Coordinates of C-alpha atoms (C1' of nucleotides) in Angstrom, one line a residue:
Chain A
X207 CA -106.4 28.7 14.8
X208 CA -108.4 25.6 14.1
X209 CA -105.3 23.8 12.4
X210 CA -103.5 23.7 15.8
X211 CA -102.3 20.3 15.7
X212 CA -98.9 19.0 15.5
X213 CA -97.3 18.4 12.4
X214 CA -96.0 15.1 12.8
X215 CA -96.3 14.5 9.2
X216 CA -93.0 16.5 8.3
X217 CA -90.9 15.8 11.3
X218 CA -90.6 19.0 12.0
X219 CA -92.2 19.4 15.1
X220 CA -90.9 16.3 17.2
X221 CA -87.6 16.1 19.1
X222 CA -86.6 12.9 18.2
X223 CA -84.8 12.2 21.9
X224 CA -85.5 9.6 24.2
X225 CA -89.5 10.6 24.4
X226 CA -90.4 9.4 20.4
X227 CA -94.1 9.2 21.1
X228 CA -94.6 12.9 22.3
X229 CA -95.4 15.4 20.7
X230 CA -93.8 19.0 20.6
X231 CA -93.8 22.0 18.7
X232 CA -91.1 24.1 17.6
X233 CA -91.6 27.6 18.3
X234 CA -91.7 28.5 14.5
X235 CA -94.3 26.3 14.4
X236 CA -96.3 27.9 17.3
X237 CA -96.0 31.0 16.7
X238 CA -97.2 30.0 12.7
X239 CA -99.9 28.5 13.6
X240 CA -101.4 30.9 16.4
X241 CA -100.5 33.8 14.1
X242 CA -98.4 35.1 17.0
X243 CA -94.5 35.8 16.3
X244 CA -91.8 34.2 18.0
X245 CA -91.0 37.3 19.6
X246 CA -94.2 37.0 21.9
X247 CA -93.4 33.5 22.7
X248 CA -90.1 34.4 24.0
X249 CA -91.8 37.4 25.8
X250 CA -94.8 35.1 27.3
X251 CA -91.6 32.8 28.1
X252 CA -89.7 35.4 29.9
X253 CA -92.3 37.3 31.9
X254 CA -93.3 33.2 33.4
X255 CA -96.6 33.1 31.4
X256 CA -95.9 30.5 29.2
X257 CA -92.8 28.6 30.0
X258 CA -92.1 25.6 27.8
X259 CA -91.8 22.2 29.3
X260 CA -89.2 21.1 27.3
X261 CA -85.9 22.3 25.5
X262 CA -83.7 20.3 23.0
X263 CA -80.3 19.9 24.1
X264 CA -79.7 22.8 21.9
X265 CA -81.6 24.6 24.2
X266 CA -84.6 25.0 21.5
X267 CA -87.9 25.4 22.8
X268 CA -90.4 22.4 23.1
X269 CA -94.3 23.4 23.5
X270 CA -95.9 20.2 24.8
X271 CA -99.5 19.6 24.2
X272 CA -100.4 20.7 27.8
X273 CA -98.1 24.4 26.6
X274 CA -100.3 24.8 23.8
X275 CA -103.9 24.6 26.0
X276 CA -102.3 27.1 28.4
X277 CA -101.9 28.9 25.6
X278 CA -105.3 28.4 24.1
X279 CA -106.4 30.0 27.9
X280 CA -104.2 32.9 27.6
X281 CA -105.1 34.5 24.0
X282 CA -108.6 34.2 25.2
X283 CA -108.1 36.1 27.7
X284 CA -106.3 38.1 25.9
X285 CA -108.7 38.5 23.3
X286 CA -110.6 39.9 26.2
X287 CA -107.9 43.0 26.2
X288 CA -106.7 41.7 29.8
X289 CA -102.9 42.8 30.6
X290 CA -100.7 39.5 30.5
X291 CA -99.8 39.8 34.3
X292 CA -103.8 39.5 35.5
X293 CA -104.0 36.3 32.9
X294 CA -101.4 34.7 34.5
X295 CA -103.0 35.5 37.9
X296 CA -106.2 34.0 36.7
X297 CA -104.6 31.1 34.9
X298 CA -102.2 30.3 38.4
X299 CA -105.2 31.0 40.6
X300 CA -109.0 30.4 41.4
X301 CA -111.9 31.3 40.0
X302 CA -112.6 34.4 42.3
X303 CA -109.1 35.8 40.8
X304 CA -110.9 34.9 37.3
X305 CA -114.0 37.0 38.2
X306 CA -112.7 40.0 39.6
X307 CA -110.3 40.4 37.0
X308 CA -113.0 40.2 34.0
X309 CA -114.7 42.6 36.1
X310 CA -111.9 44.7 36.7
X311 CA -111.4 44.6 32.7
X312 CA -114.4 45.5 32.0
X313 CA -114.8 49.1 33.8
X314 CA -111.2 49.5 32.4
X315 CA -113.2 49.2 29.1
X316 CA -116.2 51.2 30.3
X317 CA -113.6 54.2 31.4
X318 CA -111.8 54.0 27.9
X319 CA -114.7 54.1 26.1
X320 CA -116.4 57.2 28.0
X321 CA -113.3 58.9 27.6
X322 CA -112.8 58.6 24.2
X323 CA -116.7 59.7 23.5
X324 CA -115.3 62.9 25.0
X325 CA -112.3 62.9 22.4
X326 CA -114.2 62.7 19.8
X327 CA -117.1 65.5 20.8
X328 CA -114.4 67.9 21.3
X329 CA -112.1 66.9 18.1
X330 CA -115.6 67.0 16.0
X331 CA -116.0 69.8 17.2
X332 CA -112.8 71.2 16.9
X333 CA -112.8 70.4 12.9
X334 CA -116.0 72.0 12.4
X335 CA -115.4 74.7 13.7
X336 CA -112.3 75.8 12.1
X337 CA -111.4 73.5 9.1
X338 CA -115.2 74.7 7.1
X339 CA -114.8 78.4 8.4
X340 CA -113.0 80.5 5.7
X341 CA -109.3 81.1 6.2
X342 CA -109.1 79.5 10.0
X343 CA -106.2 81.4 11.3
X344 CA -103.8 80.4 13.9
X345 CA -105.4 82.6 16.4
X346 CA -109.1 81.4 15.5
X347 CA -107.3 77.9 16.2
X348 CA -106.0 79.0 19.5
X349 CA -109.1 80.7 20.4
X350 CA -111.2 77.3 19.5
X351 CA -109.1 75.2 21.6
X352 CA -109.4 77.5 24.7
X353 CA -112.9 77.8 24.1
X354 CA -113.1 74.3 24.2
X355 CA -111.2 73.7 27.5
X356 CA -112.5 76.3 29.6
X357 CA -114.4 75.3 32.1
X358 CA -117.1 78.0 32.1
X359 CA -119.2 78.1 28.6
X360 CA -118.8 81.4 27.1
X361 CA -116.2 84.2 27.8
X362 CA -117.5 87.6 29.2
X363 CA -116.9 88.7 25.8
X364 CA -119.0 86.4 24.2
X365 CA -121.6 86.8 26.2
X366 CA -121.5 90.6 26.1
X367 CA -122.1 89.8 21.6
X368 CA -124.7 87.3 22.0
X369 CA -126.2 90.6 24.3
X370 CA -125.6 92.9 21.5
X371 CA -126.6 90.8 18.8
X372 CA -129.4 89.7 20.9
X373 CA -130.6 93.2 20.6
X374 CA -130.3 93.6 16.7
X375 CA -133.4 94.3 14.5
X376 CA -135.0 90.9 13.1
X377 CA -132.7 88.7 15.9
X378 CA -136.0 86.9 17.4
X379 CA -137.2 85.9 13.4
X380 CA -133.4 84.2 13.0
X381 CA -133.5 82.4 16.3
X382 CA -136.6 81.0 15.3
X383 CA -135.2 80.0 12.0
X384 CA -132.2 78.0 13.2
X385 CA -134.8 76.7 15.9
X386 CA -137.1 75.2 12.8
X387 CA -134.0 74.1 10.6
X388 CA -132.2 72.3 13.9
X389 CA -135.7 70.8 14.1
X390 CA -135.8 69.4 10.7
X391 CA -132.6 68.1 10.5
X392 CA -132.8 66.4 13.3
X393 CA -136.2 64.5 12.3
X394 CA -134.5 63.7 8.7
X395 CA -131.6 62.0 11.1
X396 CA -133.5 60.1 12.9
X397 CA -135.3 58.5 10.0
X398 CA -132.1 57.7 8.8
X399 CA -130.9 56.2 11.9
X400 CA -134.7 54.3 12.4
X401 CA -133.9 53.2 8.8
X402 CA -130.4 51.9 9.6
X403 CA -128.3 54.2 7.1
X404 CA -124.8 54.1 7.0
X405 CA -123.5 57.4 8.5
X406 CA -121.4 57.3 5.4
X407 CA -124.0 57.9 3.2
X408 CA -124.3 61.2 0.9
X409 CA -127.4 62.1 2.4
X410 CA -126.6 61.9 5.9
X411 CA -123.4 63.8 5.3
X412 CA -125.1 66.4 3.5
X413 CA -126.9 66.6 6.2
X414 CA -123.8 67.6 8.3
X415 CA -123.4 69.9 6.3
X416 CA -126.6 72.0 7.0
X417 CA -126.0 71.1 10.2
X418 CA -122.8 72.7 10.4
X419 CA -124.2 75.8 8.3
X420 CA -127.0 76.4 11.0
X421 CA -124.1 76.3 13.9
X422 CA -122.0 78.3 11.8
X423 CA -124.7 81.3 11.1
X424 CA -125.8 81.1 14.8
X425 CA -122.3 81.4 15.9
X426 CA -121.8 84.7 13.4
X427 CA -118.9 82.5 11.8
X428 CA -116.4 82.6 15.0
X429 CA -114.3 79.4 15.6
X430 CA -114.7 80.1 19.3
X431 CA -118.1 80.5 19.5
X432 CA -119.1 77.7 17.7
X433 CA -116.4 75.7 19.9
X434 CA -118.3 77.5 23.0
X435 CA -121.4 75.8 21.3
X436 CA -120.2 72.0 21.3
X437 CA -118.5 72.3 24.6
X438 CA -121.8 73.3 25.9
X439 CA -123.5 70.5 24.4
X440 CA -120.6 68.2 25.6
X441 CA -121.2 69.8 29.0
X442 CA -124.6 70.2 29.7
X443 CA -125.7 67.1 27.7
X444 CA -127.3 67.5 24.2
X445 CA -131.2 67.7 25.1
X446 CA -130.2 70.5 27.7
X447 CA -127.9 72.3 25.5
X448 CA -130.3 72.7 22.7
X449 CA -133.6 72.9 24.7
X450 CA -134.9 69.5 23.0
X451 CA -133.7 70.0 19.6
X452 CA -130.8 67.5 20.0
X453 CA -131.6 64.0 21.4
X454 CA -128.5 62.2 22.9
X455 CA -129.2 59.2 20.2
X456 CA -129.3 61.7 17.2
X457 CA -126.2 63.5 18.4
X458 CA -123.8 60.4 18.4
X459 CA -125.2 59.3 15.2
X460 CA -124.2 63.2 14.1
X461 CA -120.7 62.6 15.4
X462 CA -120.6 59.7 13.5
X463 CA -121.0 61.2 10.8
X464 CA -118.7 63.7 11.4
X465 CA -116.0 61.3 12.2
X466 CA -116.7 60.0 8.9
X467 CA -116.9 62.7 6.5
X468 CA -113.8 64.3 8.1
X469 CA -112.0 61.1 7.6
X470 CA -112.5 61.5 3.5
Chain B
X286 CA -106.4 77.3 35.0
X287 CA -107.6 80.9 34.7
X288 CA -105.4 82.3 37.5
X289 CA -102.7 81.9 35.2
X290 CA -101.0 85.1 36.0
X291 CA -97.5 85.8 37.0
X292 CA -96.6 85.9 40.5
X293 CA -95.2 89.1 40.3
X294 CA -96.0 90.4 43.7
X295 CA -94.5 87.7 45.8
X296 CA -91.5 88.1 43.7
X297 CA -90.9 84.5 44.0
X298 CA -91.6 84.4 40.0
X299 CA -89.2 87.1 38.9
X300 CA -85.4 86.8 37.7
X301 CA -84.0 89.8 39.7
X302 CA -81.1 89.9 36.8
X303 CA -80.8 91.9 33.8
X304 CA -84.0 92.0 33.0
X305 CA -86.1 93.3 36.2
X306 CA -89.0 93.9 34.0
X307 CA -90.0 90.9 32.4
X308 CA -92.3 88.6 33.7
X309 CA -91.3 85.3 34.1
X310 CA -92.2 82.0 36.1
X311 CA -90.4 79.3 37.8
X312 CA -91.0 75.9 37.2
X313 CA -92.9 74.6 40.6
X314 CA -95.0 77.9 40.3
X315 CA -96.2 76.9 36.3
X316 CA -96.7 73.5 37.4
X317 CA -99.1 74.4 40.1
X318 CA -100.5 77.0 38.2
X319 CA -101.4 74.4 35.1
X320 CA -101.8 71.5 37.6
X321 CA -99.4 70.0 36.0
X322 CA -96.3 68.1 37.6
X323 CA -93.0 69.8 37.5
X324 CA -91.6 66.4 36.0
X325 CA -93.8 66.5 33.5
X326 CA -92.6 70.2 32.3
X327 CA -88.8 68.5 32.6
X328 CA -90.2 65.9 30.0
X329 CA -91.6 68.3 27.7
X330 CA -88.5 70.3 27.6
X331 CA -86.4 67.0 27.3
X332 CA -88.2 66.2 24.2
X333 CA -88.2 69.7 22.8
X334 CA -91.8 70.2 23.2
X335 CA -91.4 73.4 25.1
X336 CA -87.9 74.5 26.1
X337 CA -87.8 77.4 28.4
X338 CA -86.2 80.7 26.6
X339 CA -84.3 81.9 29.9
X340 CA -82.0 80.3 32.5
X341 CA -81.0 81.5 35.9
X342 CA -76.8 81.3 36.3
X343 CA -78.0 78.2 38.6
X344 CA -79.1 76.5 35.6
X345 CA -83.3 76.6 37.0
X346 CA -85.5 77.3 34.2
X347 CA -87.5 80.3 33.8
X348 CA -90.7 80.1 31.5
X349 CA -91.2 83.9 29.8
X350 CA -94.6 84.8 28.0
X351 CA -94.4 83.1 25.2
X352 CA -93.3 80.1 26.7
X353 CA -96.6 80.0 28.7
X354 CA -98.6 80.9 25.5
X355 CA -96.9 77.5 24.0
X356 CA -97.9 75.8 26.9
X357 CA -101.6 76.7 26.9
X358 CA -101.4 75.4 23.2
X359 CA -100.1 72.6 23.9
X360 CA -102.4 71.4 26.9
X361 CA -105.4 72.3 24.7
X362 CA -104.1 69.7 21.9
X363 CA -103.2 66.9 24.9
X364 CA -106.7 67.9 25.9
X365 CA -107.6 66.0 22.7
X366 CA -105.6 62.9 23.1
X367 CA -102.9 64.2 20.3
X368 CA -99.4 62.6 20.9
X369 CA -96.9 64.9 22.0
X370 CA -95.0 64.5 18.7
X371 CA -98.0 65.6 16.8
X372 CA -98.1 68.7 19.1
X373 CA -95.2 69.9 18.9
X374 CA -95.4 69.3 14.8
X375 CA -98.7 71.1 14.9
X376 CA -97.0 73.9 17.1
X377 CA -94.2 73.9 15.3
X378 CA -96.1 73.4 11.4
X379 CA -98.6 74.6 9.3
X380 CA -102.1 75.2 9.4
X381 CA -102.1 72.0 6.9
X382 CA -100.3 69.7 9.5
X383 CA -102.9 70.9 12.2
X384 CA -105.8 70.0 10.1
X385 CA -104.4 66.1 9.4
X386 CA -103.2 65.9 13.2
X387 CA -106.5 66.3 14.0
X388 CA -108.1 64.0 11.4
X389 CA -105.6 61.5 12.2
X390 CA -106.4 61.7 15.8
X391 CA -110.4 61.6 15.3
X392 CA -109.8 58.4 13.0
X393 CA -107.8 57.2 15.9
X394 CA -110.2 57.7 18.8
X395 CA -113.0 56.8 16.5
X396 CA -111.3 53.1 15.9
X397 CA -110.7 53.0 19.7
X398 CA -114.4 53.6 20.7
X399 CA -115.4 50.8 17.8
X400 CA -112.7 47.9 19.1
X401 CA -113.7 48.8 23.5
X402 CA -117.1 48.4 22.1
X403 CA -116.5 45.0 20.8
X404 CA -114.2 44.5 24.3
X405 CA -117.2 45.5 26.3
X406 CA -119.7 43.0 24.6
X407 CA -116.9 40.1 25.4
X408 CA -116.7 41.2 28.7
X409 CA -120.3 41.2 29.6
X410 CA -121.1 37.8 27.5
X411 CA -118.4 36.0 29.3
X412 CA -119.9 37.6 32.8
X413 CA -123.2 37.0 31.6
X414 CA -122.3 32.8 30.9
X415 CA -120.4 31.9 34.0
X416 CA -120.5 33.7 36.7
X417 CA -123.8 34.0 37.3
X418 CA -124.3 30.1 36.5
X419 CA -124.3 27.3 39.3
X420 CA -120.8 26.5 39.5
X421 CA -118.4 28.1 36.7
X422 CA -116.4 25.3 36.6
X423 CA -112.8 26.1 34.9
X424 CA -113.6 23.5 31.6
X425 CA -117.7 25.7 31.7
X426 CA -114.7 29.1 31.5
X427 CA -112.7 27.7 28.9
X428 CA -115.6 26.5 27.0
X429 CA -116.8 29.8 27.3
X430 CA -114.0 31.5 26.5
X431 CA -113.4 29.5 23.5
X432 CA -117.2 30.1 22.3
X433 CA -116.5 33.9 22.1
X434 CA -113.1 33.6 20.1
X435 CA -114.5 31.0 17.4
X436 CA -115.2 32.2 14.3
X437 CA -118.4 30.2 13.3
X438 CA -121.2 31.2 16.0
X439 CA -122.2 27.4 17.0
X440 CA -120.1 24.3 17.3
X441 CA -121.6 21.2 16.1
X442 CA -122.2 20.0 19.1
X443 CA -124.2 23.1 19.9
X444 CA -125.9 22.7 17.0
X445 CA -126.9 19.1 17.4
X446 CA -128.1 19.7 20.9
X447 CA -130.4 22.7 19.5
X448 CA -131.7 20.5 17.3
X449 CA -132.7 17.5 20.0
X450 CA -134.2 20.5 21.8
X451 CA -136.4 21.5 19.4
X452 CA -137.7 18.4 18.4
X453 CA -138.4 17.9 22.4
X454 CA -142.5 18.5 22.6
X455 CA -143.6 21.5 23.5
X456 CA -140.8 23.7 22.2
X457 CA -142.4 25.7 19.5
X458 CA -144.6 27.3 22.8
X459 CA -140.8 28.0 24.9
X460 CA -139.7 29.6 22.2
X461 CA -142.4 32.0 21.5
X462 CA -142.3 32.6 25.5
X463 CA -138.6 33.8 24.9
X464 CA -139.7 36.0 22.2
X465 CA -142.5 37.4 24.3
X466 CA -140.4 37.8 27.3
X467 CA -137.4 39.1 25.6
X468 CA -139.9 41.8 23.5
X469 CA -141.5 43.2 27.1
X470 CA -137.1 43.6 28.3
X471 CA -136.1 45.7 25.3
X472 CA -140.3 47.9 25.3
X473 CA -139.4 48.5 29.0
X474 CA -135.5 49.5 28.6
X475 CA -136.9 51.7 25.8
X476 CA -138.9 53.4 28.0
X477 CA -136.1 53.5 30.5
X478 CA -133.8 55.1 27.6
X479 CA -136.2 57.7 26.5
X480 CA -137.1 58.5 30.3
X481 CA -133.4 59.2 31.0
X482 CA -133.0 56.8 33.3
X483 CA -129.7 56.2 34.9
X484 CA -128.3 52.4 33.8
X485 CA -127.7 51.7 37.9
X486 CA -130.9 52.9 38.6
X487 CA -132.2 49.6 40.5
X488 CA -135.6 49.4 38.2
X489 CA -132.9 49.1 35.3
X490 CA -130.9 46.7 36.9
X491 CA -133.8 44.4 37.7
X492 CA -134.3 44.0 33.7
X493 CA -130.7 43.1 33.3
X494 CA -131.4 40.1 35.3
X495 CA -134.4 39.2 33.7
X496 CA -132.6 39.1 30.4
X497 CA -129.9 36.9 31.9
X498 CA -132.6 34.7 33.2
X499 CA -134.2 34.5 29.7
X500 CA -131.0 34.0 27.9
X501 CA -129.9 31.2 30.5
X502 CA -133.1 29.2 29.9
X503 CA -132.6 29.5 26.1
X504 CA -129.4 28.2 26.7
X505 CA -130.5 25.5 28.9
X506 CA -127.9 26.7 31.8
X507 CA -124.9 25.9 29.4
X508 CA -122.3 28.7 29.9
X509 CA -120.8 28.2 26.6
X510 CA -124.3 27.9 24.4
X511 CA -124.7 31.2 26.5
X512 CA -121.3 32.9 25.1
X513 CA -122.2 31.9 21.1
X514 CA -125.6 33.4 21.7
X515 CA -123.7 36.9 23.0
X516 CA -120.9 36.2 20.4
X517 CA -123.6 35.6 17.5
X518 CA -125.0 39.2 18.6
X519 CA -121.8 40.8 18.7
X520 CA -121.0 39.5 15.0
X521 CA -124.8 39.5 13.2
X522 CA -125.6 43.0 15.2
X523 CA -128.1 42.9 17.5
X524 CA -131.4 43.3 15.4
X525 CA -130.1 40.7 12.7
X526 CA -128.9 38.1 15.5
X527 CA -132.4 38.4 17.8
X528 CA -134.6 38.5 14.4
X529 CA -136.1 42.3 15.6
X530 CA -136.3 41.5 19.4
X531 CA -133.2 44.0 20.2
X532 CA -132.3 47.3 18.8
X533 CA -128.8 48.4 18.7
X534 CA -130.0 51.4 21.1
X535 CA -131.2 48.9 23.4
X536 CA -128.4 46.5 23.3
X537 CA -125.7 49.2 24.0
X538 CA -128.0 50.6 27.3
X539 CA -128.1 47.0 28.2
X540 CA -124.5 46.5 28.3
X541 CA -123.5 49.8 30.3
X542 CA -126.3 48.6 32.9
X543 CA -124.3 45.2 32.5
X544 CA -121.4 47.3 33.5
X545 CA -122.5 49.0 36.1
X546 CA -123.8 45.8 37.7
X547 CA -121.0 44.4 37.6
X548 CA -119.2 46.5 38.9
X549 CA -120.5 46.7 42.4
Chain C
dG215 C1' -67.2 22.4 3.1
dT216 C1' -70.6 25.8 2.5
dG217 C1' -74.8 28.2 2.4
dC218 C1' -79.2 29.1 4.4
dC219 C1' -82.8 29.0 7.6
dG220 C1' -84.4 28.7 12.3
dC221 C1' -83.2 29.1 16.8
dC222 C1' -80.8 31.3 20.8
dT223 C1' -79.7 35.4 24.2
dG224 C1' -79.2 40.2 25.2
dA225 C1' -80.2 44.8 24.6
dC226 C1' -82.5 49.1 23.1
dG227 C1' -86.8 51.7 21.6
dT228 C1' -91.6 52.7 22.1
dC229 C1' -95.1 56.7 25.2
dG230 C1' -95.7 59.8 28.9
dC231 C1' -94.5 60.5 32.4
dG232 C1' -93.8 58.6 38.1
dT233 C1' -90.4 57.8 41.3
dC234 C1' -86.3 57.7 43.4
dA235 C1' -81.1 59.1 44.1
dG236 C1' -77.7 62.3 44.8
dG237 C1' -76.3 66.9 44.4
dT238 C1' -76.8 72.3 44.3
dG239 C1' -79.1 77.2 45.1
dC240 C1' -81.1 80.1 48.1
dA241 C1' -83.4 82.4 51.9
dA242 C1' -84.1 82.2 56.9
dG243 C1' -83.1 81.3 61.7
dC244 C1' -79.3 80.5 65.1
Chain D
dG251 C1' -70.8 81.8 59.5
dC252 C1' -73.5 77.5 60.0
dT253 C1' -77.3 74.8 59.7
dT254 C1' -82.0 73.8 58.3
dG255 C1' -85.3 73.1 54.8
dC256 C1' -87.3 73.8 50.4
dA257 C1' -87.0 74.3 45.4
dC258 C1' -84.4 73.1 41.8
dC259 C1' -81.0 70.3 39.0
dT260 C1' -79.5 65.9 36.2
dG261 C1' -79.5 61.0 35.4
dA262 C1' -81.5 56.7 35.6
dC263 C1' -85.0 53.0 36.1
dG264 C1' -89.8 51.4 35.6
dC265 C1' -94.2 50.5 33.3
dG266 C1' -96.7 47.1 28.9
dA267 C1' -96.3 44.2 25.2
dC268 C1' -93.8 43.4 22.4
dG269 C1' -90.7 45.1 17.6
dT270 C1' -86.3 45.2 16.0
dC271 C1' -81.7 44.6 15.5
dA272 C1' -77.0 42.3 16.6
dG273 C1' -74.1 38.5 17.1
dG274 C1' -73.7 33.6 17.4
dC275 C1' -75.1 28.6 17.2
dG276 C1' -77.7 24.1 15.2
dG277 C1' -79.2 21.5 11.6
dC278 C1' -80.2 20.3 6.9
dA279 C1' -79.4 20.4 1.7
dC280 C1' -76.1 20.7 -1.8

DNA sequence: GTGCCGCCTGACGTCGCGTCAGGTGCAAGC
DNA sequence: GCTTGCACCTGACGCGACGTCAGGCGGCAC
C-alpha cells in the first residue's frame, strides 16, 4: 500500500500520447499495487465508483493521480465493511451523508455481532450436547435441535423427570454437588481469564471438560435436556439461568473455549 | 410453531384422491404454519432440499408426514446459520458429516464475531475522531481514515508533534491527569458492568463522553492523532495499548455504549 | 511472422430467497 | 354456465461484490 507511486521508471505506467508529463497507471499496475485484482477495478468501473479519467486509444484504462486518491477514499471506507453503493454516496456527497452512513454501518455491525453470539451459544451447545454423549443417535440429534428451538424451556415431559428424579433418594446431596463443582469451576475460569490465558490452553480446556461432565450428570446424559439447559441459559441470561453460578463474562470466555476445543 | 398439526378438519389440507386417509398439507397452509414464505418452500424444493412426495393432478404440491418431519430438521439446522447445502448434506449424510457441518459452521460464526469486532472498533474510533470534533473537515476524514488503515500506529509527523508536546512545560502533570481521569472512566464502567447496567442507560452514556473528552485533549483536538490512538488499541489490545488503564471487559462495554450512542 | 502477456467486453455463478408476470385450478355466488 | 377471487403453478430478474471463464485485440520481444 505504501509503494503507491507511479512507476515511471519502467515506462510501463505512462501513455506516451500527447500528455508526456502525466502520470497514469495501467490497471495491472493498480490493481498490483493495492493488492486488489483487476476484476474489482472493472467492477468499481462499471457500478460508477471509480471511473478512470482516461483510456488509451486502445481503449485501456488510465488511473490518473486524482483516480488513485478516490481510490485511497473508497478502500477505507471499505475497510470499514461499508457496501460500495453507500461509499460512493459518501464520496459524491456531504459530510452528513458521511456520518449517517458510518453510523448506519456500525449498528449493521452491532446486529451481526449480536446475532452471531446467539449462533455460537446454540452451536456450542449443540456439540456438547451430542458429539461427547455416547453413541449420539439421529433422534437424540433431532431431539437436541428441537430442544434448542423451542420457545418454552423444557417439554412437559422433561419437566414431569426432573419431578421424578427430583423425588429420588440422595437427589438434594447431588444438586448440591453440581452446585459446589459449577462453583469451583467457575472461580478456576475466572483466574484464568483475570490472568489473561489463552482459551486454548490445556487447562482451560480441561476445564470444559468438567464443565461439560457436571451438565452432562445433571442432565442424566439426554441430548435434549442438556440442549434445554443452554437454551435456558441463552434465554434467561447466564446469572439467572444458574442462580449466580455463571457470570455473563465467565460464560463467553467458556464458549470460547468451546469454540476452540471443538475446532481441534 | 407448535400448532404444527394438519388441518384435517377444515379439509382444506387433505388430497380427496386415492388416499383419503393420509394427512397431508398444502403449501400456503405449511408456510403459515412454519412462518415461513411459500416462495421460500418453492426454493427449497428447487434445490432439492425438501421435495414434496405427492402431487395433486394440478401439479400443487402436497407435503406428507415425513416431509414435515424434514422440514422441522431443516429449520432447526438454518436456526444455526448452516448453509442450505450443508443441510441438506447433513439430512441427507452421516452422523460424521453432521458433526463437521457443525464444527465448520462454529469456526465460521466464531471468525465472524472476531472480524465485526475489529469492524465495530473502526467504526466507533472513526466516530469518536470526527464527528464529534469542531468541523470534520473532508482532509480531518481522510486523515482519519487513513490513520486507522496504516499499519504502523503513528506517522512521523504524529510522532514529531508528540514529542514537541512533551517537551512543552508542564506536560509530565497533563499526562498523569489523563491517567487519573481515564483510571476513574474504566473503575466507574466496572461498576456499571458488574451492576448490570444497560450500555444506554444515560449514567453510562455520560462516561462515554468523558472518555471522548479525555481522549480528544490527549490528542490535542486532531481527528487523526485521535484515530492512531483507537487504531493503536485495536492492534496492542487494550490493556497493552493504555499501559493497564483499560481492561478488555471494559473496552468492549465501552464500545456497545459507543454504539448505542450513536445510534440515536 | 509468431508467441506471449496484458488488456478489453460480455456473460454466468454465487446465496437465499423477494418480487413481479402471466397462466391455471378450484370453490362460491349469480 | 359464467364470473369473481383466491391459492397455486412456472419462469425470470434482482440483490452484493466480485470470481471465473470465453473470445478477441494491442503491444512487445524474438
Amino acid at each position: 500500500m505504501s509503494g503507491l507511486v507511479p512507476d515511471v521508471a519502467s515506462g510501463n505506467s505512462v501513455y506516451s500520447g500527447d500528455h508526456m508529463d502525466e502520470q497514469s497507471w495501467k490497471i495491472g499496475d493498480l490493481a498490483a499495487a493495492t493488492g486488489l485484482t483487476v476484476r474489482a477495478l472493472h467492477h468499481f468501473d462499471r457500478i460508477g465508483l471509480l471511473v478512470p479519467m482516461l483510456r488509451t486509444p486502445a481503449g485501456h484504462r488510465l488511473y490518473t493521480d486524482s483516480d488513485v486518491r478516490r481510490l485511497y477514499r473508497i478502500l477505507a471506507l471499505r475497510q470499514l465493511g461499508m457496501p460500495l453503493a453507500h461509499i460512493a454516496d459518501s464520496l459524491d456527497g456531504d459530510l452528513q451523508d458521511f456520518g449517517s452512513a458510518v453510523r448506519a454501518q456500525l449498528s449493521h455491525v452491532e446486529r451481526t455481532i449480536e446475532t452471531h453470539r446467539h449462533l455460537r451459544t446454540r452451536l456450542t451447545a449443540l456439540l456438547q450436547a451430542t458429539l461427547r454423549a455416547t453413541e449420539p443417535s439421529i433422534d437424540q440429534l433431532i431431539q437436541a435441535m428441537e430442544a434448542l428451538v423451542q420457545a418454552n424451556d423444557f417439554t412437559p415431559k422433561q419437566l414431569a423427570q426432573a419431578k421424578r428424579r427430583h423425588l429420588e433418594p440422595g437427589f438434594p446431596d447431588r444438586f448440591a454437588g453440581w452446585r459446589r463443582q459449577g462453583t469451583e469451576i467457575v472461580a478456576e475460569l475466572q483466574a484464568h481469564i483475570d490472568g489473561g490465558t489463552d482459551p486454548a490452553d490445556p487447562a482451560v480446556q480441561e476445564l470444559t471438560r468438567r464443565w461439560t461432565a457436571v451438565i452432562r450428570d445433571m442432565a442424566a446424559g439426554e441430548p435434549a435436556m442438556m440442549s434445554s439447559i443452554y437454551a435456558r441459559i441463552e434465554r434467561k441470561g447466564p446469572e439467572v439461568a444458574t442462580r449466580g453460578v455463571l457470570t455473563a463474562q465467565v460464560w463467553d470466555y467458556l464458549q470460547r473455549a468451546f469454540a476452540v476445543g471443538f475446532g481441534t
